Structures are given as C-alpha cells and as structure tokens.
Coordinates of C-alpha atoms in Angstrom, one line a residue:
Chain Z
M250 CA 0.2 16.2 -27.1
I251 CA 2.4 18.6 -25.2
K252 CA 5.6 16.9 -24.4
E253 CA 5.7 16.0 -20.7
K254 CA 8.7 15.0 -18.7
G255 CA 8.8 11.7 -17.0
I256 CA 8.3 11.2 -13.2
L257 CA 10.6 9.4 -10.9
F258 CA 8.7 6.9 -8.7
I259 CA 10.4 5.4 -5.6
L260 CA 9.0 2.3 -4.1
S261 CA 10.3 1.5 -0.7
G262 CA 9.3 0.1 2.7
P263 CA 10.6 -2.1 5.5
S264 CA 12.6 -5.2 4.7
G265 CA 10.5 -8.2 4.0
V266 CA 7.4 -6.3 2.9
G267 CA 7.6 -7.6 -0.6
K268 CA 9.0 -4.7 -2.6
G269 CA 10.7 -6.9 -5.2
T270 CA 7.7 -9.1 -5.8
V271 CA 5.4 -6.1 -6.2
R272 CA 7.9 -4.4 -8.5
K273 CA 8.2 -7.5 -10.7
A274 CA 4.4 -7.8 -10.9
L275 CA 4.2 -4.1 -11.9
F276 CA 6.8 -4.5 -14.6
D277 CA 5.0 -7.6 -16.0
R278 CA 2.0 -5.4 -16.6
D279 CA 3.6 -2.0 -17.5
T280 CA 6.1 -2.0 -20.2
E281 CA 6.3 1.8 -20.4
L282 CA 8.1 2.3 -17.0
K283 CA 11.9 2.3 -17.1
Y284 CA 13.6 0.6 -14.2
S285 CA 16.3 2.6 -12.6
I286 CA 19.7 0.9 -13.3
S287 CA 22.2 0.9 -10.4
M288 CA 25.9 1.7 -10.5
T289 CA 28.3 -0.6 -8.7
T290 CA 32.0 -1.1 -8.1
R291 CA 31.7 -4.9 -7.8
G292 CA 33.0 -6.9 -10.7
K293 CA 30.7 -7.8 -13.6
R294 CA 29.5 -11.4 -13.3
E295 CA 29.1 -13.8 -16.1
G296 CA 26.0 -13.1 -18.2
E297 CA 25.6 -9.6 -16.8
V298 CA 25.5 -6.7 -19.3
E299 CA 26.7 -3.1 -18.8
G300 CA 23.8 -0.7 -18.7
I301 CA 21.3 -3.5 -18.2
D302 CA 22.2 -5.2 -15.0
Y303 CA 24.4 -2.4 -13.7
F304 CA 26.7 0.4 -14.7
Y305 CA 30.1 -0.9 -13.7
K306 CA 32.7 1.6 -12.4
S307 CA 36.0 1.6 -10.7
R308 CA 36.3 2.7 -7.0
D309 CA 37.9 6.0 -8.1
E310 CA 35.2 6.7 -10.7
F311 CA 32.5 6.0 -8.1
E312 CA 34.0 8.2 -5.5
E313 CA 34.4 11.0 -8.0
L314 CA 30.6 10.7 -8.7
I315 CA 29.9 10.8 -4.9
N316 CA 32.0 13.9 -4.5
G317 CA 30.3 15.6 -7.5
N318 CA 26.9 14.8 -6.1
R319 CA 26.1 12.7 -9.2
L320 CA 24.4 9.9 -7.2
L321 CA 20.8 10.1 -5.9
E322 CA 21.8 7.7 -3.2
Y323 CA 24.6 5.2 -2.5
A324 CA 25.7 2.7 0.1
E325 CA 28.6 0.4 0.6
Y326 CA 28.0 -3.4 1.1
V327 CA 30.8 -5.9 1.7
G328 CA 33.4 -3.6 0.3
N329 CA 31.6 -2.5 -2.8
Y330 CA 29.7 0.6 -3.6
Y331 CA 26.1 0.5 -5.0
G332 CA 24.2 3.6 -6.1
T333 CA 21.7 5.3 -8.3
P334 CA 23.3 7.6 -11.0
R335 CA 21.6 10.9 -11.3
D336 CA 22.4 11.3 -15.0
Y337 CA 20.7 8.1 -16.1
V338 CA 17.6 9.1 -14.2
E339 CA 17.5 12.7 -15.4
E340 CA 18.1 11.7 -19.1
T341 CA 15.4 9.1 -19.0
L342 CA 12.9 11.6 -17.4
E343 CA 13.9 14.2 -20.0
S344 CA 13.1 11.8 -22.8
G345 CA 9.5 11.6 -21.4
K346 CA 9.7 8.2 -19.7
D347 CA 8.9 7.5 -16.1
V348 CA 11.6 5.9 -14.0
F349 CA 10.8 3.4 -11.3
L350 CA 13.3 2.8 -8.4
E351 CA 12.8 0.1 -5.8
I352 CA 15.0 0.6 -2.8
E353 CA 15.2 0.1 1.0
V354 CA 14.2 2.9 3.3
Q355 CA 17.6 4.4 4.0
G356 CA 18.3 4.7 0.3
A357 CA 14.8 6.2 -0.3
L358 CA 15.5 8.9 2.3
Q359 CA 18.8 9.8 0.5
V360 CA 16.9 10.0 -2.8
K361 CA 14.3 12.3 -1.1
E362 CA 17.1 14.7 -0.1
N363 CA 18.7 14.7 -3.6
F364 CA 15.5 14.5 -5.7
P365 CA 12.5 15.8 -3.7
Q366 CA 10.4 16.1 -6.9
G367 CA 10.2 12.3 -7.0
V368 CA 7.0 10.5 -5.9
F369 CA 7.6 8.4 -2.9
I370 CA 5.5 5.3 -2.3
F371 CA 5.7 3.4 1.0
L372 CA 4.8 -0.3 0.8
F373 CA 3.2 -1.2 4.0
P374 CA 3.1 -4.7 5.6
P375 CA -0.4 -6.0 5.9
S376 CA 0.5 -7.5 9.3
L377 CA 0.4 -4.0 10.9
E378 CA -3.0 -3.4 9.5
E379 CA -4.1 -6.7 11.0
L380 CA -2.4 -5.7 14.2
A381 CA -4.2 -2.4 14.3
N382 CA -7.5 -4.2 13.6
R383 CA -6.8 -6.6 16.5
I384 CA -6.4 -3.6 18.8
I385 CA -9.5 -2.0 17.6
N386 CA -11.5 -5.2 18.0
R387 CA -10.1 -5.8 21.5
G388 CA -8.2 -9.0 20.7
T389 CA -7.1 -11.8 23.1
E390 CA -3.3 -11.3 22.9
T391 CA -1.4 -10.3 26.0
E392 CA -0.7 -6.6 26.5
D393 CA 3.1 -7.1 26.2
I394 CA 3.0 -8.8 22.8
V395 CA 0.7 -6.2 21.4
K396 CA 2.9 -3.4 22.8
N397 CA 6.1 -4.9 21.3
R398 CA 4.6 -5.3 17.9
L399 CA 3.2 -1.8 18.0
T400 CA 6.5 -0.3 19.0
E401 CA 8.1 -2.0 15.9
A402 CA 5.1 -0.8 13.9
K403 CA 5.5 2.7 15.2
K404 CA 9.1 2.9 14.0
E405 CA 8.0 1.9 10.5
I406 CA 5.2 4.5 10.6
E407 CA 7.7 7.2 11.5
M408 CA 9.6 6.5 8.4
M409 CA 6.4 6.9 6.4
D410 CA 6.3 10.6 7.0
A411 CA 8.8 11.3 4.2
Y412 CA 6.5 9.5 1.7
D413 CA 3.7 10.7 -0.6
Y414 CA 1.7 7.5 -0.7
V415 CA 1.2 4.4 1.4
V416 CA 0.2 1.2 -0.3
V417 CA -0.7 -1.8 1.9
N418 CA 0.7 -5.0 0.4
D419 CA -2.1 -7.2 1.4
Q420 CA -2.5 -8.7 -2.1
I421 CA 0.1 -8.2 -4.8
E422 CA -2.4 -7.5 -7.6
T423 CA -4.3 -4.9 -5.5
A424 CA -1.0 -3.2 -4.5
V425 CA 0.0 -3.1 -8.2
D426 CA -3.4 -1.6 -9.1
K427 CA -2.8 1.1 -6.6
I428 CA 0.7 1.9 -7.8
Q429 CA -0.6 2.1 -11.4
A430 CA -3.3 4.5 -10.3
I431 CA -0.7 6.6 -8.5
V432 CA 1.4 6.7 -11.7
K433 CA -1.6 7.7 -13.8
S434 CA -2.9 10.3 -11.4
E435 CA 0.5 11.9 -10.8
H436 CA 0.5 12.7 -14.5
C437 CA -2.7 14.6 -14.0
K438 CA -1.4 16.8 -11.2
R439 CA -2.2 20.4 -11.9
N440 CA 1.2 21.7 -10.9
R441 CA 2.8 19.4 -13.5
V442 CA 0.4 19.9 -16.4
A443 CA -0.5 23.5 -15.9
K444 CA 3.1 24.5 -16.0
Q445 CA 3.5 22.9 -19.4
Y446 CA 0.5 24.7 -20.8
K447 CA 1.5 28.0 -19.2
K448 CA 5.0 27.9 -20.5
V449 CA 3.8 27.5 -24.1
L450 CA 1.0 30.1 -23.8
E451 CA 3.0 32.7 -22.0
A452 CA 5.8 32.5 -24.5
E453 CA 3.2 33.3 -27.2
L454 CA 1.0 35.8 -25.3
G455 CA 3.6 37.6 -23.3
Chain A
M243 CA -9.4 -2.7 7.5
I244 CA -9.1 0.5 9.4
K245 CA -12.2 2.5 8.8
E246 CA -11.4 5.4 6.5
K247 CA -13.5 8.4 5.8
G248 CA -14.7 9.2 2.3
I249 CA -13.3 11.9 0.1
L250 CA -15.2 14.7 -1.6
F251 CA -14.2 14.9 -5.3
I252 CA -15.2 17.9 -7.3
L253 CA -15.3 17.7 -11.1
S254 CA -15.4 21.1 -12.8
G255 CA -14.3 23.0 -15.9
P256 CA -15.4 25.5 -18.4
S257 CA -18.9 25.3 -19.8
G258 CA -19.2 23.0 -22.8
V259 CA -16.2 20.9 -21.8
G260 CA -18.3 17.8 -21.2
K261 CA -18.5 17.5 -17.4
G262 CA -22.0 15.9 -17.5
T263 CA -21.0 13.3 -20.1
V264 CA -17.8 12.3 -18.2
R265 CA -19.7 12.2 -14.9
K266 CA -22.3 9.9 -16.4
A267 CA -19.7 7.6 -17.9
L268 CA -17.9 7.5 -14.6
F269 CA -21.1 6.6 -12.7
D270 CA -21.9 3.8 -15.2
R271 CA -18.6 2.2 -14.2
D272 CA -18.3 3.0 -10.6
T273 CA -21.2 2.2 -8.3
E274 CA -19.4 3.0 -5.1
L275 CA -19.2 6.7 -5.6
K276 CA -22.2 8.7 -4.2
Y277 CA -23.4 11.6 -6.2
S278 CA -23.8 14.8 -4.3
I279 CA -27.5 15.7 -4.1
S280 CA -28.3 19.4 -4.5
M281 CA -30.8 21.5 -2.5
T282 CA -33.3 23.8 -4.3
T283 CA -36.2 26.1 -3.6
R284 CA -37.8 25.3 -6.9
G285 CA -41.0 23.2 -6.8
K286 CA -40.8 19.5 -7.0
R287 CA -41.7 18.3 -10.6
E288 CA -43.7 15.3 -11.4
G289 CA -41.7 12.1 -11.0
E290 CA -39.0 13.8 -8.9
V291 CA -38.2 12.3 -5.5
E292 CA -37.0 14.2 -2.3
G293 CA -33.4 13.1 -1.5
I294 CA -32.8 11.6 -4.9
D295 CA -33.3 14.4 -7.4
Y296 CA -33.0 17.2 -4.9
F297 CA -33.6 18.2 -1.4
Y298 CA -36.6 20.6 -1.6
K299 CA -36.7 23.6 0.8
S300 CA -38.6 26.8 1.2
R301 CA -36.9 30.1 0.5
D302 CA -36.8 30.8 4.3
E303 CA -35.2 27.4 5.1
F304 CA -32.7 27.9 2.3
E305 CA -31.7 31.4 3.5
E306 CA -31.3 30.1 7.0
L307 CA -28.9 27.5 5.7
I308 CA -27.0 30.2 3.8
N309 CA -26.7 32.3 6.9
G310 CA -25.6 29.3 9.0
N311 CA -22.9 28.4 6.5
R312 CA -24.5 25.0 5.9
L313 CA -24.0 25.1 2.1
L314 CA -20.7 24.3 0.4
E315 CA -21.8 26.5 -2.4
Y316 CA -25.1 28.1 -3.8
A317 CA -26.3 30.3 -6.6
E318 CA -29.6 31.8 -7.6
Y319 CA -31.0 31.0 -11.1
V320 CA -34.3 32.4 -12.4
G321 CA -35.5 33.2 -8.9
N322 CA -34.7 29.9 -7.3
Y323 CA -31.8 28.9 -5.1
Y324 CA -29.7 25.8 -5.8
G325 CA -26.9 24.7 -3.6
T326 CA -24.8 21.8 -2.1
P327 CA -25.8 21.0 1.5
R328 CA -22.8 20.5 3.8
D329 CA -24.6 18.1 6.1
Y330 CA -25.4 15.6 3.4
V331 CA -21.8 15.6 2.1
E332 CA -20.3 15.3 5.6
E333 CA -22.6 12.5 6.7
T334 CA -21.8 10.5 3.5
L335 CA -18.1 11.0 3.9
E336 CA -18.3 10.0 7.6
S337 CA -20.0 6.8 6.6
G338 CA -16.9 6.0 4.5
K339 CA -18.3 6.7 1.1
D340 CA -16.7 9.1 -1.5
V341 CA -18.9 11.9 -2.7
F342 CA -18.7 13.2 -6.3
L343 CA -19.8 16.7 -7.2
E344 CA -20.0 18.0 -10.7
I345 CA -20.3 21.7 -10.9
E346 CA -19.3 24.8 -12.9
V347 CA -16.2 26.8 -12.1
Q348 CA -17.7 29.5 -9.9
G349 CA -19.4 26.9 -7.7
A350 CA -16.3 24.9 -7.5
L351 CA -14.3 27.9 -6.2
Q352 CA -17.0 28.4 -3.5
V353 CA -16.6 24.7 -2.5
K354 CA -12.9 25.2 -2.4
E355 CA -13.3 28.0 0.2
N356 CA -15.8 26.1 2.3
F357 CA -14.2 22.6 2.0
P358 CA -10.6 22.9 1.0
Q359 CA -9.9 19.2 1.9
G360 CA -11.9 18.2 -1.2
V361 CA -10.0 17.0 -4.3
F362 CA -10.5 19.4 -7.2
I363 CA -10.4 18.0 -10.7
F364 CA -10.4 20.4 -13.7
L365 CA -11.8 19.0 -16.9
F366 CA -9.8 20.6 -19.7
P367 CA -11.1 21.1 -23.3
P368 CA -9.0 19.2 -25.8
S369 CA -9.2 22.1 -28.2
L370 CA -6.7 24.1 -26.1
E371 CA -4.3 21.2 -26.2
E372 CA -4.7 21.1 -29.9
L373 CA -4.3 24.8 -30.0
A374 CA -1.1 24.7 -28.0
N375 CA 0.2 22.0 -30.3
R376 CA -0.6 24.2 -33.3
I377 CA 1.6 26.9 -31.8
I378 CA 4.4 24.6 -31.0
N379 CA 4.3 23.1 -34.5
R380 CA 4.2 26.6 -36.1
G381 CA 0.7 26.3 -37.7
T382 CA -0.7 28.3 -40.6
E383 CA -3.5 30.3 -38.8
T384 CA -3.2 34.1 -38.7
E385 CA -1.5 35.5 -35.7
D386 CA -4.8 37.3 -34.6
I387 CA -6.9 34.1 -34.5
V388 CA -4.2 32.3 -32.5
K389 CA -3.9 35.2 -30.1
N390 CA -7.7 35.4 -29.4
R391 CA -8.0 31.8 -28.8
L392 CA -5.0 31.8 -26.5
T393 CA -6.4 34.7 -24.5
E394 CA -9.6 32.7 -23.9
A395 CA -7.5 29.7 -23.1
K396 CA -5.4 31.7 -20.7
K397 CA -8.5 32.7 -18.7
E398 CA -9.4 29.0 -18.4
I399 CA -5.9 28.2 -17.3
E400 CA -5.9 30.8 -14.6
M401 CA -9.0 29.2 -13.1
M402 CA -7.1 25.9 -13.0
D403 CA -4.8 27.1 -10.3
A404 CA -7.3 26.3 -7.6
Y405 CA -7.5 22.7 -8.7
D406 CA -5.4 19.6 -7.7
Y407 CA -5.7 17.7 -11.0
V408 CA -6.2 18.5 -14.6
V409 CA -7.8 15.9 -16.9
V410 CA -8.0 16.6 -20.6
N411 CA -11.3 15.5 -22.0
D412 CA -9.9 14.2 -25.4
Q413 CA -11.7 10.9 -25.1
I414 CA -14.4 10.2 -22.6
E415 CA -13.2 6.7 -21.6
T416 CA -9.6 8.0 -21.2
A417 CA -10.8 10.9 -19.0
V418 CA -12.9 8.4 -16.9
D419 CA -9.8 6.2 -16.5
K420 CA -7.8 9.1 -15.2
I421 CA -10.6 10.2 -12.8
Q422 CA -10.8 6.6 -11.4
A423 CA -7.0 6.6 -11.0
I424 CA -7.2 9.9 -9.1
V425 CA -9.9 8.5 -6.8
K426 CA -7.9 5.3 -6.1
S427 CA -4.6 7.1 -5.6
E428 CA -6.1 9.8 -3.3
H429 CA -7.0 6.9 -0.9
C430 CA -3.3 6.0 -0.8
K431 CA -2.1 9.5 0.1
R432 CA 0.2 9.2 3.1
N433 CA -1.4 12.1 5.0
R434 CA -4.8 10.4 4.9
V435 CA -3.7 6.9 5.7
A436 CA -0.9 7.5 8.1
K437 CA -3.2 9.6 10.3
Q438 CA -5.5 6.7 10.7
Y439 CA -2.8 4.3 11.7
K440 CA -1.2 6.8 14.0
K441 CA -4.4 7.6 15.8
V442 CA -5.0 4.0 16.6
L443 CA -1.4 3.3 17.6
E444 CA -0.8 6.4 19.6
A445 CA -3.9 5.8 21.6
E446 CA -2.5 2.4 22.6
L447 CA 1.2 3.3 23.0
G448 CA 1.0 6.7 24.4

C-alpha cells in the first residue's frame, strides 16, 4: 500500500442537533479514527490526563500559540481559552491516521479558514426536514408559525454553505452509517489518491 | 423526505481491470441501483428482451439520436452502433433512482462531456499499486522492466484525471464496499442536498 496521509473530518451543526451523541456512536464503531484533543487554559480536574482529556497550557503559552497561528480554532469561555492545536492534528494526519473533530458552527468556520483541506460535515436537525415536508404537503399550521420556523431554518441553512456534506440526524445509526461512508469515500477521491501515485511515478519516470 | 433526484455513477477503467466482475458483485448486493441499458442497432438475439437487454433501433433511428445529441456516448463495433440513451438515464434519475453505468475509458470520457454532473469512478488495477510499492521498496527487477511498466501505468494514470474517485480493485468485496460508500456519501454532498432544502424554503420565504 502506498502510504496515505490521514484526513481531518469536522462534524458540526447547530446546538442541540446531537453532535456529541453521533460522535460517540461513531467512535463506538470505529476504533481507527483519532479524536482531536483540545487545548485549554483551565486547570486540570481530578482524574483528567494531559494529552487524553486536554492539553493543559498557561494563558501566556496559549496566547503565544494564538499569535503564532498554531491553533485551528479557539474561543474563550468563562475566562478560559479552549482551542484545537494545529501541531497535534498535523502530526496525527502525517502518521496516516484520520482525525475527527466535533465542534460548534463558529469553531468549524474558523477551522475552515485555517485548514480548508479538511472535510466538513454538517449535522442537520431532522425537524427542519419535517418542517419542509409539512410545507410541501400543505400542512395545517398557521402561516406565522411556519414562517418563524423557516426563518430559523434558513439561518442554519446559510451556515451549511461552508460544508462539504450534510447528514440529517434523523436516526443516530443512519447518521453514523453516512459519516462512515463519507470517511471511506473521501479516501477514494481521485485528487488524493492520484497525487500519491503520480508523485511516486514521476520521481521514477521523470 | 424531500424528494431527491438520482445520481448517475460511471464505473470505468482500463481493459482487464475487472469492471464487469465488480459491477456484478455490486448489483448482487444493491438492488436499488438501476443498471443503464444500452441501445444498439444489432439484431435482437433469441431470449433477449427489448428494454432489458438493450433498446433495439434501426440504423436510421440511431443516427437521428446521434445527430440530436440524445446519446451520452456511442461507438461502432463490427458494423453496429452501441450507445447510452440520454432519455432513459434522465427519466430514471428524475424518478429518484440512481443509474449505474459500466463502460470502457473512451466511452466514459464521452459521458463526462455530455453529462459532467455524473460521478466518475476509476477502477484501478492492483498491479500498478504493487508496482509502485516495488519501486518504493527498491525491488530487484531490472530498470528497463520497471520503466516499461511504469510508462504503461502512467498512461492509465493520465486517464484518471477526468474521474472523481479511484478504487483499487485489489479485492472484489473491498472494491464493492468502497463503491457503496461513494454512492452513499454522494447523496450527502452539500451542493446536492442544500439545493433541495433551499428551493423549498426560498419558495415559501421569498
């Protein structure tokens, strides 16, 4: 086998859509994926392990990484920084392993800017699908309720435009099936695979 | 469920790579895919059925379809035309079913010109992979043999550039797994799915 680099997969979507549940179900099935470990300035809690739960850094260290563009994304919550270290992700990909990052939409958009070669998956709430169905089927709700819901839905849809895939989270197992199919098919993308072959062959044939 | 159109998948690759075997194994597993039925000017043989084995046409009818650009590809073999009718493909896709077309490389490149929205899968011979491995691992073959094989391989690789995916046919079942993953993941592509939602929502929201 020609050695292939890993791929960074980003699972995101609106809050409450079930990102964490789907990610857990995925990792129960797939033991090859590496979960992206976050970096934080908050103190280590009892039972937590450096490099497993988080990478723990001082505020100065973290800000140095921010200034050096060594984070794929970061945010501040309740006085502490949280972020995704670029080095950990890149080293893991270099070793041939896929990295999986589960993150809210704002973070995903930051990752997209810093790591556009990632594969971005938007987890979509099933309620919008139902809502859309209701409209198609000329439902009985008042026009106002339908309109409000659709305005909300439209905001979510606009965020979708930065993503490569959309997976509706109607059933966890179906959503996980789809994510696994995305992981497998991305490894068959011609622009990934052909480059590998070409590099080897051109080096030999000139 | 929002009604989604089907997708045309094209499986191709160099002669002898095992396209037919992989396609048969795929259709043994997947009963949802529709196989693309060819059109021909050759006479119907005993036991063959119109619309199942082929669509049978006269030479005049076939040439009229060529001139009207109603074929996604065609070729002449031993005095008879063979081709892929655009109408059958488009009607099947419109009904929401995926169409699967297995074809040699020249035909696939014609389809690519006439139907660029298809998903093009290149079935890759495992021997090249082995060959590439041999080079990486500094094998014992003479330089000339390696060079000739790689020149052949390079021609195949150049044809790959028109394709979306490359699947190495090292094991039939593994290749079928990958093709099934490609089919599933293509249905999650944001630019397919988002358009459906947006169309519905924009019609309602303005």
